[in-house]
Short mmCIF file of C-alpha atoms and ligand atoms in Angstrom, two decimals:
data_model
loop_
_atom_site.label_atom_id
_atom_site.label_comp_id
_atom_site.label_asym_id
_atom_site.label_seq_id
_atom_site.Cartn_x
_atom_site.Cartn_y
_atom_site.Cartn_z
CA UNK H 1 0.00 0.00 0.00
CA UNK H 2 1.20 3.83 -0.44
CA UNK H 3 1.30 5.90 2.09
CA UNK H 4 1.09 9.97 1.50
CA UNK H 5 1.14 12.80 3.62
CA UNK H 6 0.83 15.96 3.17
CA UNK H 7 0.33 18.75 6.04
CA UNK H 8 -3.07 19.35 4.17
CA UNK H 9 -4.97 19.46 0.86
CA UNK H 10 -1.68 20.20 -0.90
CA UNK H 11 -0.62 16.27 -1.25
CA UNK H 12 -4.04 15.77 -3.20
CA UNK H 13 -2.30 17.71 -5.91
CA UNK H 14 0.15 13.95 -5.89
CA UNK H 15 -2.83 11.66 -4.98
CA UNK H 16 -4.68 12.64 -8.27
CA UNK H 17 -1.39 12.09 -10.80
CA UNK H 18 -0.94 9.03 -9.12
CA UNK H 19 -3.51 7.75 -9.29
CA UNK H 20 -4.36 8.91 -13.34
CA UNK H 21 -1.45 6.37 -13.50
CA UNK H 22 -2.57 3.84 -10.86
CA UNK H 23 -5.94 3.55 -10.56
CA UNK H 24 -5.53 0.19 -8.44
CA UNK H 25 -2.80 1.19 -6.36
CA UNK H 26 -4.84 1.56 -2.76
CA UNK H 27 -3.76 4.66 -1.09
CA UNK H 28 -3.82 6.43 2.37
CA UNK H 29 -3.76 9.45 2.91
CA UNK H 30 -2.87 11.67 6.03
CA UNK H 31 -3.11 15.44 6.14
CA UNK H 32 -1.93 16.63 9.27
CA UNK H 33 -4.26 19.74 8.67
CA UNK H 34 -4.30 19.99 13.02
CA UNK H 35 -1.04 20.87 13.32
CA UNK H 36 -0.89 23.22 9.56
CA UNK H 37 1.20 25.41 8.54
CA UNK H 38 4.52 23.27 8.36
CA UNK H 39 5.64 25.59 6.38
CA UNK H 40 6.34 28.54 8.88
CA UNK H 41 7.81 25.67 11.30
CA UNK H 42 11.02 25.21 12.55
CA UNK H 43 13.31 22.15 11.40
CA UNK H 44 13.12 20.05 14.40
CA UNK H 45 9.43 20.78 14.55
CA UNK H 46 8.64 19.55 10.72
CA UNK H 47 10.86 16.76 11.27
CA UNK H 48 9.29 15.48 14.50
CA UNK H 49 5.97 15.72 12.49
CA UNK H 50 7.16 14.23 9.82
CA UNK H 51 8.31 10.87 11.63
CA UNK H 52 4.96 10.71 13.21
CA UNK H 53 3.26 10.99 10.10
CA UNK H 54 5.02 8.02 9.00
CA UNK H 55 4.86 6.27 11.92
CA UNK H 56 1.25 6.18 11.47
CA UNK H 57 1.45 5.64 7.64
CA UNK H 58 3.79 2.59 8.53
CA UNK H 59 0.84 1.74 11.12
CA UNK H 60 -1.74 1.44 8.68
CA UNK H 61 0.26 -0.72 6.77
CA UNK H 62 1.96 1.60 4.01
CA UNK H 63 5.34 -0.04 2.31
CA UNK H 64 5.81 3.06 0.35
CA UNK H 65 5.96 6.55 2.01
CA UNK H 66 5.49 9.49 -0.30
CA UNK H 67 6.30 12.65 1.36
CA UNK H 68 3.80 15.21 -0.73
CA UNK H 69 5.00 18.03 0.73
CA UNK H 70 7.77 20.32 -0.15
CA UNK H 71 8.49 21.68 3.34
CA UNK H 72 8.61 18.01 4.81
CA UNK H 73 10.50 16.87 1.62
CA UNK H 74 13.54 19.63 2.41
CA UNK H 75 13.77 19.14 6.29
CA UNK H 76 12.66 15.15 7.15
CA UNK H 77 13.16 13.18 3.41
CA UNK H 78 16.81 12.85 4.04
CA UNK H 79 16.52 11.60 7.44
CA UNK H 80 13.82 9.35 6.41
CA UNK H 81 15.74 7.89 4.12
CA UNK H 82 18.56 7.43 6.38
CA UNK H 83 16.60 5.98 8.98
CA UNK H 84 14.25 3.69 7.17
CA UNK H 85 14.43 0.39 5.60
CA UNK H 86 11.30 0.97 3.03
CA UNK H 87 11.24 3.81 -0.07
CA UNK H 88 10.68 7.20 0.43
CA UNK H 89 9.97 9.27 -2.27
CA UNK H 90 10.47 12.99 -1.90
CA UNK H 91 8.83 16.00 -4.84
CA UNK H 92 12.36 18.19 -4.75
CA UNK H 93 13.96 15.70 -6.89
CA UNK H 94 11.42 15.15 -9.17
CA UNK H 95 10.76 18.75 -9.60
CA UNK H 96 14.46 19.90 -10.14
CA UNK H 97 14.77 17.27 -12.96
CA UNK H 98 11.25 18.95 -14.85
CA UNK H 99 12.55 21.95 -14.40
CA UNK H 100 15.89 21.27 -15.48
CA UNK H 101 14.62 19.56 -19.14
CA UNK H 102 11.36 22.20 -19.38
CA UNK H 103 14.05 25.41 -19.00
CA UNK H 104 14.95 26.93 -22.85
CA UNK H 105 17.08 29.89 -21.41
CA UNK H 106 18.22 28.38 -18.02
CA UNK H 107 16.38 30.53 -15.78
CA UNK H 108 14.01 29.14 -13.38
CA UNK H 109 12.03 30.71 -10.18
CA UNK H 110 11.08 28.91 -7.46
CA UNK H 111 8.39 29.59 -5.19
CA UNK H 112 7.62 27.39 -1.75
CA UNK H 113 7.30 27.93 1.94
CA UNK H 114 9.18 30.58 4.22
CA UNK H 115 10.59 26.88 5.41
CA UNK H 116 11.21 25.17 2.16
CA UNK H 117 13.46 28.12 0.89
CA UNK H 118 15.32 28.99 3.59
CA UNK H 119 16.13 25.34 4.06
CA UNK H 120 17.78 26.05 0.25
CA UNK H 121 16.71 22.26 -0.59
CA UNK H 122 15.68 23.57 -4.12
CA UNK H 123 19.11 26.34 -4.79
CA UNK H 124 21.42 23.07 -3.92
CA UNK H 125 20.44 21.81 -6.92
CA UNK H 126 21.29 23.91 -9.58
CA UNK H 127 24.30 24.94 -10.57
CA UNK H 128 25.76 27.20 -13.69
CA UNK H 129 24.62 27.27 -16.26
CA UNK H 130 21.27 27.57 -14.27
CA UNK H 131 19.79 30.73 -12.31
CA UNK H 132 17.55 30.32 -9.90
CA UNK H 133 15.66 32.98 -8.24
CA UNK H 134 13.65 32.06 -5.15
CA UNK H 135 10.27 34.04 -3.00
CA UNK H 136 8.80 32.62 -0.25
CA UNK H 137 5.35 32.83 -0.09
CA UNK H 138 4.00 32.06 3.23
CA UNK H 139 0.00 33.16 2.86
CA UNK H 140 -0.60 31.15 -0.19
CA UNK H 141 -1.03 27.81 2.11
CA UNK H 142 -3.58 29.08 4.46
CA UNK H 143 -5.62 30.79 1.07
CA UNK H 144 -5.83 27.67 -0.37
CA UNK H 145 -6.74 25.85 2.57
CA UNK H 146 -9.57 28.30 2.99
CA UNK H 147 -10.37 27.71 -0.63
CA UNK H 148 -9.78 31.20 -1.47
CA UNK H 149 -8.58 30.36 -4.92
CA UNK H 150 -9.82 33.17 -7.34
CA UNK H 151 -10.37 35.69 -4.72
CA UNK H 152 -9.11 39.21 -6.05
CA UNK H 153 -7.65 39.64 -2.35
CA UNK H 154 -5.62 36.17 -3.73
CA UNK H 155 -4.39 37.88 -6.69
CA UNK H 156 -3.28 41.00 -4.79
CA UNK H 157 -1.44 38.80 -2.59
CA UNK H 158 -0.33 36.92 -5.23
CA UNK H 159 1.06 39.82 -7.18
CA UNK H 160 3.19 41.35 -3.94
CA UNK H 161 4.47 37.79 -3.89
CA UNK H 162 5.85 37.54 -7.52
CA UNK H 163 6.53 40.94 -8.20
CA UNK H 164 10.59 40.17 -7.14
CA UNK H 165 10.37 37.35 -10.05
CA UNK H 166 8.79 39.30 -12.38
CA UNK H 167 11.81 41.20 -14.62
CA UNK H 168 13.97 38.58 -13.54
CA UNK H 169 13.24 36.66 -17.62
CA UNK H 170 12.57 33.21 -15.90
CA UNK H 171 11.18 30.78 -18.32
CA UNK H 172 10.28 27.94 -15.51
CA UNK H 173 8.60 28.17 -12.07
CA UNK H 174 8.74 25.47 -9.84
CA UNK H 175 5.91 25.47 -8.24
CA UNK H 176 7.66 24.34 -4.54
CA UNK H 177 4.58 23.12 -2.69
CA UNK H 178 1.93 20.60 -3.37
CA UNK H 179 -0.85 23.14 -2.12
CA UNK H 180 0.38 25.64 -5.34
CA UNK H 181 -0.86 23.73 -8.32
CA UNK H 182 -4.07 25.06 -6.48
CA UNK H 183 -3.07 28.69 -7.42
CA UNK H 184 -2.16 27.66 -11.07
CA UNK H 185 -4.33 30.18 -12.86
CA UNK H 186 -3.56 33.21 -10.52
CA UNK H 187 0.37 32.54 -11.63
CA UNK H 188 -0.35 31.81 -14.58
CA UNK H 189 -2.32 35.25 -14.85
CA UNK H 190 0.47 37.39 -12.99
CA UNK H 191 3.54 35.71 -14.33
CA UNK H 192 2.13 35.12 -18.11
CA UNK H 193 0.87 32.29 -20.09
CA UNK H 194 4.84 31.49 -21.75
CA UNK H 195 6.25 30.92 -17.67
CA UNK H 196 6.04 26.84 -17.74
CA UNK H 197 4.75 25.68 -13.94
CA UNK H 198 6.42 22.61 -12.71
CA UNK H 199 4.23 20.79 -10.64
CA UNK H 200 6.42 17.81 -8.95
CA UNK H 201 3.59 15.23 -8.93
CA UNK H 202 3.80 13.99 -12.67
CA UNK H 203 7.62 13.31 -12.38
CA UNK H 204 7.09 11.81 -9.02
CA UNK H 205 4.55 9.85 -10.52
CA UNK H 206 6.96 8.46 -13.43
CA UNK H 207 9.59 7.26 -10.51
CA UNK H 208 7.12 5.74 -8.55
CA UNK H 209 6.64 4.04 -12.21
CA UNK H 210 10.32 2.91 -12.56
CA UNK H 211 10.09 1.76 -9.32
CA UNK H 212 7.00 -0.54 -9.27
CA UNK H 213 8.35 -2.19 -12.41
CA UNK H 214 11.42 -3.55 -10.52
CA UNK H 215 8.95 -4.26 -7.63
CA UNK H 216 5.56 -4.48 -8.03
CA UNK H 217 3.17 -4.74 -5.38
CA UNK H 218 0.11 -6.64 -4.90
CA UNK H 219 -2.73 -4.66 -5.72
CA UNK H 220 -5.35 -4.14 -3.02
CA UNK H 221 -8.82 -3.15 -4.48
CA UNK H 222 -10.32 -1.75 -1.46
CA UNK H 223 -11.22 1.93 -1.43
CA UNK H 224 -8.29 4.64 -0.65
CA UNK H 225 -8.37 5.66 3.02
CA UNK H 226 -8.21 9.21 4.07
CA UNK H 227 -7.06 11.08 7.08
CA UNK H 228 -6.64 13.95 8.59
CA UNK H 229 -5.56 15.39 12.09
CA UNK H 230 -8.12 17.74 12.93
CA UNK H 231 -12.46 18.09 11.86
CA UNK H 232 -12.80 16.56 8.53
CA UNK H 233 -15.58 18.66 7.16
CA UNK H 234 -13.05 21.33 5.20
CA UNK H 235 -11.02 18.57 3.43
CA UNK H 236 -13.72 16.38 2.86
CA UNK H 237 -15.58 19.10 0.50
CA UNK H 238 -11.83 20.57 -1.03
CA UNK H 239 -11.11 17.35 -2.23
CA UNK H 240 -14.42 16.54 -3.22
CA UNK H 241 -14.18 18.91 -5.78
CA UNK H 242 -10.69 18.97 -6.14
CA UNK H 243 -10.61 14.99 -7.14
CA UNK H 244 -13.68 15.13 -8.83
CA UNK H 245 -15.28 12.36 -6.29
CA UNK H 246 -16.41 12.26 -2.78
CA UNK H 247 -13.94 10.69 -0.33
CA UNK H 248 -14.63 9.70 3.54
CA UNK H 249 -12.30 11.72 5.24
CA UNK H 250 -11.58 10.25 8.93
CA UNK H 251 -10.19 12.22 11.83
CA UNK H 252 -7.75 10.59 13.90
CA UNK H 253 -5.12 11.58 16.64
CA UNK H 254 -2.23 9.94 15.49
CA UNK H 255 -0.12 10.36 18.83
CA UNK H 256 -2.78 8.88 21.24
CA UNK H 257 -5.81 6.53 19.12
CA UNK H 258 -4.00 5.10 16.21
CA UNK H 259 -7.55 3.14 14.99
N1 LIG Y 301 2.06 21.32 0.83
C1 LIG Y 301 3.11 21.75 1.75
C2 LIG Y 301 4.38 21.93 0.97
O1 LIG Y 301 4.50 21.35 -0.11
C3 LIG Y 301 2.60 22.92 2.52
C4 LIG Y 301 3.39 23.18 3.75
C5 LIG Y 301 2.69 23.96 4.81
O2 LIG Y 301 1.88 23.38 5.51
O3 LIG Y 301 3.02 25.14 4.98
O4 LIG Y 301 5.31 22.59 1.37
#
């Protein structure tokens, strides 16, 4: 079984590539939307999360733990990976490597978490002949959360946000959060229709791919499992819409009544 987590709705954004490409792959979920924002968190703190999260994905009997979340992928992944006999698979790789092939003039913005880019996960990465210009944008997780997707007090947000990136003659934005994918249409609208958007979950989805050939795992039919850390209601209807069917979302304290 996979296991995903996300601190939210954002590791939907992974959940619907992957399963485009594996509709009989069972999957569960956790959004850890109690303890939301990881993103303004400090290292320790996202890592501590982080191991819980998989503790519980582990738990519920996951073999494969997907970590759909940018901020969790640059401060936990690596110590994961260290620590943990099954696969992990992170979005920073995958989204360097799009970004990397989708880039004509080698210049390429990245947007993500106050956390994810002061960790510098993404800068790491590239070397010359690749720029990289980087803007944290730390209200963009709660807005989408909220569902505030097309709101005009979005785009003016939005528009403070990118403004640095704007001028800077980036042909690629990597889009360094699962929750952003969300905000597609605002970027696309401030930063113009030629900026590509990398969104990590496609590339993801094609390692998961190269992976399951070499090992694949018995498929489970029974319906996806879904949960989150705190009342289910606002998930439940965001990914209703968001996946295009309704899922039952579960609540569940994963540090006291693992059920
Ligand atoms: N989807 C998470 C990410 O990719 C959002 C982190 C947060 O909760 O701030 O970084």
């Amino acid at each position: 079984m996979i296991g995903i987590f996300d601190s939210g709705i954002g590791g939907l954004t992974v959940v619907k590539e992957i399963k485009k490409r594996f509709p009989d792959h069972k999957l569960v979920y956790f959004g850890d939307t109690a303890r939301l924002p990881y993103g303004t968190k400090s290292h320790s703190t996202i890592l501590r999360y982080s191991k819980e999260n998989v503790g519980f994905l582990i738990e519920k009997g996951s073999t494969i733990i997907i970590v759909a979340c940018n901020t969790a992928s640059a401060h936990a992944a690596p110590e994961l990976k260290k620590q943990l006999t099954l696969p992990i698979f992170d979005v920073i790789s995958p989204a360097v490597r799009a970004a990397k092939a989708a880039t004509q003039n080698n210049r390429i913005g990245v947007i993500g978490t106050p956390a994810t880019i002061i960790s510098g996960a993404y800068q790491k990465e590239f070397s010359a002949p690749f720029r990289i210009f980087s803007q944290a944008c730390p209200l963009f997780v709660p807005l989408i959360e909220e569902n505030w997707t097309a709101r005009k007090e979005t785009y003016s947000i939005a528009r403070t946000y990118l403004e640095p990136l704007q001028g800077k003659k980036i042909d690629t934005l990597i889009l360094g959060c699962t929750h952003y994918p969300l905000l597609s249409r605002v970027i696309h609208d401030i930063m113009g229709e030629e900026v590509r958007l990398i969104n990590s979950a496609q590339e993801l989805t094609r390692d998961l791919e190269a992976y399951l050939k070499d090992t694949p795992m018995e498929l489970a039919r029974a319906k996806d499992e879904y949960y989150v850390s705190d009342e289910p209601y606002r998930f439940e209807n965001l990914s209703r819409s968001f996946l295009g069917r309704p899922v039952e979302v579960k609540q569940v304290n994963i540090l006291t009544q693992r059920q």
